GROMACS .gro file of C-alpha atoms in nm:
model
  365
    1MET     CA    1   4.468  -2.693   0.253
    2SER     CA    2   4.141  -2.763   0.314
    3GLN     CA    3   3.848  -2.763   0.028
    4LEU     CA    4   3.635  -2.548   0.259
    5PHE     CA    5   3.867  -2.271   0.308
    6THR     CA    6   4.013  -2.257  -0.071
    7PRO     CA    7   3.907  -1.918  -0.294
    8LEU     CA    8   3.552  -1.969  -0.540
    9GLN     CA    9   3.412  -1.766  -0.759
   10LEU     CA   10   3.039  -1.727  -0.825
   11GLY     CA   11   3.075  -1.550  -1.197
   12ASN     CA   12   3.287  -1.260  -1.153
   13LEU     CA   13   3.219  -1.270  -0.761
   14SER     CA   14   3.509  -1.385  -0.513
   15LEU     CA   15   3.463  -1.509  -0.214
   16SER     CA   16   3.777  -1.585   0.016
   17ASN     CA   17   3.608  -1.975   0.145
   18ARG     CA   18   3.326  -2.185   0.049
   19ILE     CA   19   3.119  -2.156   0.335
   20ILE     CA   20   2.805  -1.948   0.248
   21ILE     CA   21   2.541  -1.840   0.471
   22ALA     CA   22   2.217  -1.911   0.352
   23PRO     CA   23   1.873  -1.669   0.333
   24MET     CA   24   1.684  -1.718   0.675
   25CYS     CA   25   1.331  -1.578   0.748
   26GLN     CA   26   1.344  -1.360   1.021
   27TYR     CA   27   1.030  -1.227   0.997
   28SER     CA   28   1.110  -0.920   1.190
   29ALA     CA   29   1.011  -0.595   0.981
   30GLU     CA   30   0.723  -0.361   0.983
   31GLN     CA   31   0.539  -0.321   0.633
   32GLY     CA   32   0.845  -0.481   0.489
   33LYS     CA   33   1.072  -0.215   0.581
   34ALA     CA   34   1.398  -0.374   0.794
   35THR     CA   35   1.452  -0.307   1.156
   36PRO     CA   36   1.691  -0.296   1.442
   37TRP     CA   37   1.677  -0.664   1.464
   38HIS     CA   38   1.822  -0.683   1.112
   39ARG     CA   39   2.110  -0.475   1.218
   40ILE     CA   40   2.152  -0.695   1.454
   41HIS     CA   41   2.096  -1.046   1.304
   42LEU     CA   42   2.327  -0.938   0.982
   43GLY     CA   43   2.562  -0.748   1.198
   44HIS     CA   44   2.665  -1.072   1.382
   45LEU     CA   45   2.633  -1.314   1.075
   46SER     CA   46   2.882  -1.100   0.867
   47LEU     CA   47   3.143  -1.130   1.098
   48SER     CA   48   3.151  -1.481   1.128
   49GLY     CA   49   3.444  -1.549   0.845
   50ALA     CA   50   3.187  -1.700   0.625
   51GLY     CA   51   3.246  -1.643   0.221
   52LEU     CA   52   2.944  -1.513   0.151
   53LEU     CA   53   2.610  -1.373   0.369
   54ILE     CA   54   2.281  -1.402   0.137
   55ILE     CA   55   1.982  -1.223   0.335
   56GLU     CA   56   1.639  -1.368   0.372
   57ALA     CA   57   1.374  -1.415   0.120
   58THR     CA   58   1.302  -1.072   0.040
   59ALA     CA   59   0.952  -0.975  -0.119
   60VAL     CA   60   0.959  -0.803  -0.437
   61GLU     CA   61   0.608  -0.668  -0.406
   62PRO     CA   62   0.366  -0.728  -0.089
   63ALA     CA   63   0.120  -0.989  -0.185
   64GLY     CA   64   0.460  -1.220  -0.253
   65ARG     CA   65   0.525  -1.201   0.111
   66ILE     CA   66   0.518  -1.487   0.333
   67THR     CA   67   0.431  -1.323   0.614
   68PRO     CA   68   0.294  -0.989   0.681
   69GLN     CA   69   0.594  -0.958   0.880
   70ASP     CA   70   0.834  -1.071   0.569
   71LEU     CA   71   1.120  -0.792   0.449
   72GLY     CA   72   1.026  -0.642   0.114
   73LEU     CA   73   1.220  -0.428  -0.145
   74TRP     CA   74   0.938  -0.308  -0.349
   75ASN     CA   75   0.959   0.083  -0.313
   76ASP     CA   76   1.172   0.371  -0.181
   77GLU     CA   77   1.052   0.320   0.180
   78THR     CA   78   1.191  -0.055   0.227
   79GLU     CA   79   1.495   0.059   0.008
   80GLN     CA   80   1.572   0.289   0.222
   81ALA     CA   81   1.515   0.093   0.533
   82LEU     CA   82   1.762  -0.170   0.475
   83ALA     CA   83   2.028   0.076   0.297
   84GLN     CA   84   2.090   0.199   0.666
   85THR     CA   85   2.105  -0.146   0.776
   86ILE     CA   86   2.322  -0.250   0.501
   87ALA     CA   87   2.552   0.034   0.560
   88ASP     CA   88   2.588  -0.036   0.896
   89VAL     CA   89   2.688  -0.348   0.833
   90LYS     CA   90   2.944  -0.297   0.546
   91ARG     CA   91   3.128  -0.037   0.800
   92TYR     CA   92   3.275  -0.288   0.980
   93ALA     CA   93   3.224  -0.617   0.771
   94THR     CA   94   3.429  -0.746   0.434
   95MET     CA   95   3.228  -1.016   0.378
   96PRO     CA   96   3.025  -0.997  -0.010
   97LEU     CA   97   2.656  -0.963   0.060
   98GLY     CA   98   2.406  -1.093  -0.101
   99ILE     CA   99   2.006  -1.093  -0.137
  100GLN     CA  100   1.705  -1.340  -0.201
  101LEU     CA  101   1.473  -1.204  -0.404
  102GLY     CA  102   1.111  -1.390  -0.396
  103HIS     CA  103   0.776  -1.432  -0.425
  104ALA     CA  104   0.573  -1.673  -0.212
  105GLY     CA  105   0.268  -1.697  -0.443
  106ARG     CA  106   0.015  -1.956  -0.299
  107LYS     CA  107   0.187  -1.995   0.017
  108ALA     CA  108   0.174  -1.640   0.146
  109SER     CA  109  -0.042  -1.442   0.401
  110THR     CA  110   0.100  -1.689   0.666
  111ASP     CA  111   0.109  -1.602   1.038
  112VAL     CA  112   0.488  -1.639   1.178
  113PRO     CA  113   0.612  -1.963   1.287
  114TRP     CA  114   0.615  -1.941   1.617
  115ARG     CA  115   0.240  -1.864   1.612
  116GLY     CA  116   0.161  -2.192   1.384
  117GLY     CA  117   0.204  -2.016   1.070
  118GLY     CA  118  -0.131  -2.070   0.945
  119PHE     CA  119  -0.289  -1.883   0.660
  120LEU     CA  120  -0.444  -1.547   0.741
  121THR     CA  121  -0.757  -1.444   0.631
  122PRO     CA  122  -0.802  -1.041   0.508
  123GLN     CA  123  -0.985  -1.033   0.818
  124GLN     CA  124  -0.663  -1.112   1.014
  125GLY     CA  125  -0.444  -0.943   0.808
  126GLY     CA  126  -0.377  -1.107   0.568
  127TRP     CA  127  -0.452  -1.075   0.150
  128GLN     CA  128  -0.563  -1.257  -0.151
  129THR     CA  129  -0.265  -1.489  -0.253
  130SER     CA  130  -0.252  -1.611  -0.623
  131ALA     CA  131  -0.042  -1.866  -0.771
  132PRO     CA  132   0.013  -1.997  -1.163
  133SER     CA  133  -0.332  -2.215  -1.083
  134ALA     CA  134  -0.601  -2.202  -0.867
  135LEU     CA  135  -0.492  -2.471  -0.615
  136PRO     CA  136  -0.425  -2.375  -0.265
  137TYR     CA  137  -0.120  -2.528  -0.085
  138SER     CA  138  -0.392  -2.739   0.189
  139ASP     CA  139  -0.727  -2.755   0.227
  140LYS     CA  140  -0.662  -2.505   0.512
  141ASP     CA  141  -0.543  -2.200   0.303
  142GLY     CA  142  -0.770  -1.984   0.092
  143LYS     CA  143  -0.804  -2.038  -0.285
  144PRO     CA  144  -0.511  -1.874  -0.505
  145LEU     CA  145  -0.615  -1.647  -0.786
  146ALA     CA  146  -0.501  -1.805  -1.095
  147LEU     CA  147  -0.213  -1.548  -1.242
  148SER     CA  148  -0.301  -1.336  -1.575
  149LYS     CA  149  -0.048  -1.311  -1.823
  150ALA     CA  150  -0.076  -0.908  -1.726
  151ARG     CA  151  -0.013  -0.995  -1.351
  152ILE     CA  152   0.237  -1.278  -1.430
  153GLU     CA  153   0.419  -0.909  -1.621
  154GLU     CA  154   0.392  -0.702  -1.329
  155ILE     CA  155   0.548  -0.969  -1.107
  156LYS     CA  156   0.825  -0.989  -1.375
  157GLN     CA  157   0.888  -0.625  -1.356
  158ALA     CA  158   0.878  -0.636  -0.981
  159PHE     CA  159   1.193  -0.866  -0.994
  160ILE     CA  160   1.381  -0.627  -1.212
  161ASP     CA  161   1.248  -0.345  -1.009
  162SER     CA  162   1.373  -0.500  -0.709
  163ALA     CA  163   1.709  -0.640  -0.843
  164ILE     CA  164   1.794  -0.283  -0.965
  165ARG     CA  165   1.682  -0.176  -0.563
  166ALA     CA  166   1.940  -0.451  -0.441
  167ASP     CA  167   2.216  -0.299  -0.679
  168ARG     CA  168   2.213   0.034  -0.568
  169LEU     CA  169   2.212  -0.091  -0.189
  170GLY     CA  170   2.563  -0.253  -0.260
  171PHE     CA  171   2.470  -0.616  -0.230
  172GLU     CA  172   2.740  -0.805  -0.472
  173LEU     CA  173   2.468  -1.102  -0.561
  174VAL     CA  174   2.122  -1.174  -0.598
  175GLU     CA  175   1.985  -1.518  -0.553
  176ILE     CA  176   1.680  -1.570  -0.712
  177HIS     CA  177   1.380  -1.797  -0.510
  178ALA     CA  178   1.296  -2.086  -0.715
  179ALA     CA  179   1.264  -2.342  -0.406
  180HIS     CA  180   1.068  -2.408  -0.107
  181GLY     CA  181   0.716  -2.399  -0.280
  182TYR     CA  182   0.669  -2.042  -0.347
  183LEU     CA  183   0.595  -1.878  -0.637
  184LEU     CA  184   0.852  -1.991  -0.877
  185HIS     CA  185   0.853  -2.312  -0.788
  186GLN     CA  186   0.464  -2.325  -0.827
  187PHE     CA  187   0.571  -2.287  -1.186
  188LEU     CA  188   0.804  -2.570  -1.224
  189SER     CA  189   0.615  -2.776  -1.064
  190PRO     CA  190   0.303  -2.987  -1.217
  191LEU     CA  191   0.122  -3.047  -0.914
  192SER     CA  192   0.098  -2.662  -0.882
  193ASN     CA  193   0.116  -2.567  -1.248
  194GLN     CA  194  -0.228  -2.660  -1.451
  195ARG     CA  195  -0.222  -2.400  -1.664
  196ASP     CA  196  -0.291  -2.489  -2.070
  197ASP     CA  197  -0.075  -2.152  -2.182
  198GLU     CA  198   0.282  -2.115  -2.213
  199TYR     CA  199   0.348  -2.123  -1.884
  200GLY     CA  200   0.188  -2.481  -1.845
  201GLY     CA  201   0.209  -2.793  -1.967
  202SER     CA  202   0.572  -2.924  -2.111
  203LEU     CA  203   0.885  -2.880  -1.891
  204GLU     CA  204   0.993  -2.607  -2.124
  205ASN     CA  205   0.676  -2.402  -2.059
  206ARG     CA  206   0.682  -2.472  -1.681
  207MET     CA  207   1.070  -2.356  -1.669
  208ARG     CA  208   0.980  -2.012  -1.895
  209LEU     CA  209   0.892  -1.817  -1.598
  210VAL     CA  210   1.229  -1.894  -1.379
  211MET     CA  211   1.395  -1.855  -1.747
  212GLU     CA  212   1.266  -1.497  -1.788
  213ILE     CA  213   1.312  -1.343  -1.482
  214TYR     CA  214   1.686  -1.487  -1.437
  215HIS     CA  215   1.707  -1.334  -1.777
  216GLU     CA  216   1.582  -0.986  -1.691
  217VAL     CA  217   1.772  -1.000  -1.357
  218ARG     CA  218   2.095  -1.044  -1.511
  219ARG     CA  219   1.989  -0.813  -1.750
  220VAL     CA  220   1.976  -0.538  -1.477
  221PHE     CA  221   2.195  -0.645  -1.242
  222PRO     CA  222   2.580  -0.528  -1.317
  223ARG     CA  223   2.815  -0.824  -1.465
  224ASP     CA  224   3.082  -0.761  -1.185
  225LYS     CA  225   2.806  -0.893  -0.958
  226ALA     CA  226   2.653  -1.212  -0.920
  227VAL     CA  227   2.343  -1.390  -0.998
  228GLY     CA  228   2.238  -1.718  -0.908
  229VAL     CA  229   1.880  -1.931  -0.867
  230ARG     CA  230   1.801  -2.151  -0.562
  231ILE     CA  231   1.593  -2.455  -0.633
  232SER     CA  232   1.400  -2.735  -0.462
  233ALA     CA  233   1.534  -3.032  -0.646
  234SER     CA  234   1.258  -3.291  -0.568
  235ASP     CA  235   0.891  -3.233  -0.456
  236TRP     CA  236   0.937  -3.539  -0.262
  237VAL     CA  237   0.576  -3.624  -0.390
  238GLU     CA  238   0.527  -3.878  -0.709
  239GLY     CA  239   0.417  -3.713  -0.999
  240GLY     CA  240   0.595  -3.389  -0.907
  241TRP     CA  241   0.885  -3.152  -0.980
  242ASP     CA  242   1.183  -3.403  -0.939
  243GLU     CA  243   1.583  -3.444  -0.976
  244ALA     CA  244   1.551  -3.499  -1.385
  245GLN     CA  245   1.366  -3.197  -1.407
  246SER     CA  246   1.589  -2.990  -1.201
  247ILE     CA  247   1.919  -3.094  -1.392
  248ALA     CA  248   1.759  -3.011  -1.688
  249LEU     CA  249   1.655  -2.664  -1.545
  250SER     CA  250   2.026  -2.622  -1.416
  251LYS     CA  251   2.143  -2.693  -1.774
  252ALA     CA  252   1.908  -2.433  -1.944
  253LEU     CA  253   2.059  -2.183  -1.658
  254GLU     CA  254   2.421  -2.319  -1.748
  255GLU     CA  255   2.389  -2.219  -2.120
  256ALA     CA  256   2.229  -1.892  -2.021
  257GLY     CA  257   2.514  -1.785  -1.846
  258CYS     CA  258   2.409  -1.870  -1.472
  259ASP     CA  259   2.668  -1.821  -1.194
  260TYR     CA  260   2.553  -2.056  -0.963
  261ILE     CA  261   2.264  -2.317  -0.841
  262HIS     CA  262   2.186  -2.374  -0.495
  263VAL     CA  263   2.021  -2.724  -0.439
  264SER     CA  264   1.762  -2.752  -0.227
  265SER     CA  265   1.457  -2.939  -0.197
  266GLY     CA  266   1.097  -3.013  -0.063
  267GLY     CA  267   0.811  -2.719   0.025
  268LEU     CA  268   0.582  -2.792  -0.260
  269SER     CA  269   0.296  -2.983  -0.087
  270PRO     CA  270   0.198  -3.103   0.239
  271GLN     CA  271   0.201  -3.465   0.083
  272GLN     CA  272   0.599  -3.476   0.105
  273GLN     CA  273   0.797  -3.728   0.247
  274ILE     CA  274   1.093  -3.621   0.349
  275ASN     CA  275   1.384  -3.879   0.527
  276VAL     CA  276   1.589  -3.583   0.725
  277GLY     CA  277   1.916  -3.694   0.810
  278PRO     CA  278   2.287  -3.542   0.778
  279ASN     CA  279   2.350  -3.446   0.403
  280TYR     CA  280   1.998  -3.577   0.323
  281GLN     CA  281   1.980  -3.317   0.035
  282VAL     CA  282   2.355  -3.346  -0.078
  283PRO     CA  283   2.269  -3.587  -0.379
  284PHE     CA  284   2.041  -3.372  -0.561
  285ALA     CA  285   2.334  -3.119  -0.559
  286ALA     CA  286   2.596  -3.435  -0.659
  287GLY     CA  287   2.364  -3.523  -0.928
  288ILE     CA  288   2.351  -3.194  -1.078
  289LYS     CA  289   2.702  -3.140  -1.037
  290GLU     CA  290   2.774  -3.446  -1.226
  291ALA     CA  291   2.505  -3.268  -1.521
  292VAL     CA  292   2.656  -2.934  -1.573
  293THR     CA  293   2.978  -2.853  -1.661
  294ALA     CA  294   3.173  -2.539  -1.519
  295MET     CA  295   2.829  -2.339  -1.313
  296PRO     CA  296   2.919  -2.345  -0.938
  297VAL     CA  297   2.677  -2.612  -0.726
  298ILE     CA  298   2.584  -2.498  -0.395
  299ALA     CA  299   2.472  -2.784  -0.135
  300VAL     CA  300   2.256  -2.736   0.194
  301GLY     CA  301   2.065  -2.970   0.417
  302LEU     CA  302   2.158  -3.099   0.787
  303ILE     CA  303   2.534  -2.996   0.737
  304THR     CA  304   2.640  -2.917   1.072
  305GLU     CA  305   2.981  -3.059   1.118
  306PRO     CA  306   3.326  -2.908   0.963
  307GLN     CA  307   3.487  -3.267   0.821
  308GLN     CA  308   3.133  -3.376   0.724
  309ALA     CA  309   3.131  -3.031   0.511
  310GLU     CA  310   3.530  -3.114   0.399
  311SER     CA  311   3.404  -3.426   0.278
  312ILE     CA  312   3.083  -3.272   0.055
  313LEU     CA  313   3.385  -3.063  -0.130
  314THR     CA  314   3.642  -3.320  -0.145
  315SER     CA  315   3.454  -3.615  -0.282
  316GLY     CA  316   3.302  -3.315  -0.541
  317GLN     CA  317   2.962  -3.373  -0.485
  318ALA     CA  318   2.950  -2.965  -0.443
  319ASP     CA  319   3.164  -2.688  -0.475
  320ALA     CA  320   3.009  -2.466  -0.185
  321ILE     CA  321   2.851  -2.551   0.144
  322ALA     CA  322   2.525  -2.362   0.300
  323LEU     CA  323   2.480  -2.331   0.666
  324ALA     CA  324   2.151  -2.198   0.798
  325ARG     CA  325   2.009  -2.322   1.127
  326ALA     CA  326   2.356  -2.427   1.210
  327MET     CA  327   2.478  -2.048   1.184
  328LEU     CA  328   2.186  -1.919   1.358
  329TYR     CA  329   2.316  -2.217   1.641
  330ASP     CA  330   2.646  -2.125   1.608
  331PRO     CA  331   2.726  -1.766   1.431
  332ARG     CA  332   3.083  -1.878   1.476
  333TRP     CA  333   3.052  -2.148   1.298
  334PRO     CA  334   3.337  -2.082   1.034
  335TRP     CA  335   3.598  -2.005   1.293
  336HIS     CA  336   3.562  -2.338   1.452
  337ALA     CA  337   3.540  -2.533   1.143
  338ALA     CA  338   3.886  -2.320   1.089
  339ALA     CA  339   4.013  -2.421   1.388
  340ALA     CA  340   3.890  -2.762   1.344
  341LEU     CA  341   4.072  -2.813   0.993
  342GLY     CA  342   4.401  -2.624   1.053
  343GLU     CA  343   4.279  -2.264   0.854
  344LYS     CA  344   4.300  -1.935   0.904
  345VAL     CA  345   3.969  -1.744   0.908
  346GLN     CA  346   3.889  -1.350   0.846
  347ALA     CA  347   3.777  -1.170   1.214
  348PRO     CA  348   3.747  -0.833   1.329
  349PRO     CA  349   4.033  -0.675   1.518
  350GLN     CA  350   3.790  -0.615   1.800
  351TYR     CA  351   3.800  -0.997   1.839
  352TRP     CA  352   4.143  -1.099   1.788
  353ARG     CA  353   4.252  -1.131   2.176
  354CYS     CA  354   4.013  -1.386   2.193
  355GLU     CA  355   4.196  -1.638   1.962
  356PRO     CA  356   4.227  -1.972   2.196
  357HIS     CA  357   4.585  -2.090   2.301
  358GLU     CA  358   4.568  -2.395   2.109
  359VAL     CA  359   4.470  -2.268   1.790
  360LYS     CA  360   4.712  -1.974   1.790
  361GLY     CA  361   4.750  -1.836   1.427
  362LEU     CA  362   4.319  -1.889   1.370
  363PHE     CA  363   4.279  -1.549   1.240
  364ASN     CA  364   4.420  -1.367   0.918
  365VAL     CA  365   4.580  -1.070   1.057
   0.00000   0.00000   0.00000
């Protein structure tokens, strides 16, 4: 049996295989509320045969959105809109659903990518951003406000409130977004965090907010469900957040009972120098997997072929594979991977008759 199609436990959450659909922003919400686009998008991904679907980065407060079109989960209206979508998806799909909760910090208030993604002023529909320190992402952006301790407490509470809403919506997993240059990553990196209080300076201090939010989310999210963290393992900038610090954070999260770590990289600084190619982020996952004892490690980053994914698992570099753009390009990737590796996969009965003649027995009937 292939490793890719063996079951996996993330805490008390059971996955039928090790293919995970990574969060992918759709920039298609209205005032934080899910729209029919989300029903279509999540509907077909939920029928793909993957082991888990984690929906896009979802803002815990309006100021935490990357763009004005970001999905949110900060009040009754955003919860109700998403509830309708999730109810429709769960009516037909058996795949576990997770949600990534995040705050964009200084990378908030930008336009959608297909319009260039530039910073939006308040006059253009944007808003005042905030960050650990008053340092903008780039010289083209507005200067963020350094967060006061009172605002930090408000943001922590926003994560708690959104996690409670996520539980009510029926999500089986919460992923805390501490990657890609957004707020929690900004606290981790010495390039963006130049505070002189208990949230800045030493590695322990820079990790403090991530650890506090993890503990608070874990406290309010039921134990039969999973809580994990996504990190950028490196800023790809000299003097920034790096693999050694990521290993220290991973060990601290494992000791705290974290159910998994999802390992990406980059996004904090426009000065990053990344050599992009197949598996380019997998060595970070492998280094963390060597350092932790039991916490599952998810690898991501230009993993596009079934045998490529299988090799990462069989070589012990990670416990699961996350796909993002590859799933947008081919929403039936898990079906095709099962066919290539001689395995079976879940599919709705409405689709069973599409089984190719050369791979009879592909679907779990």
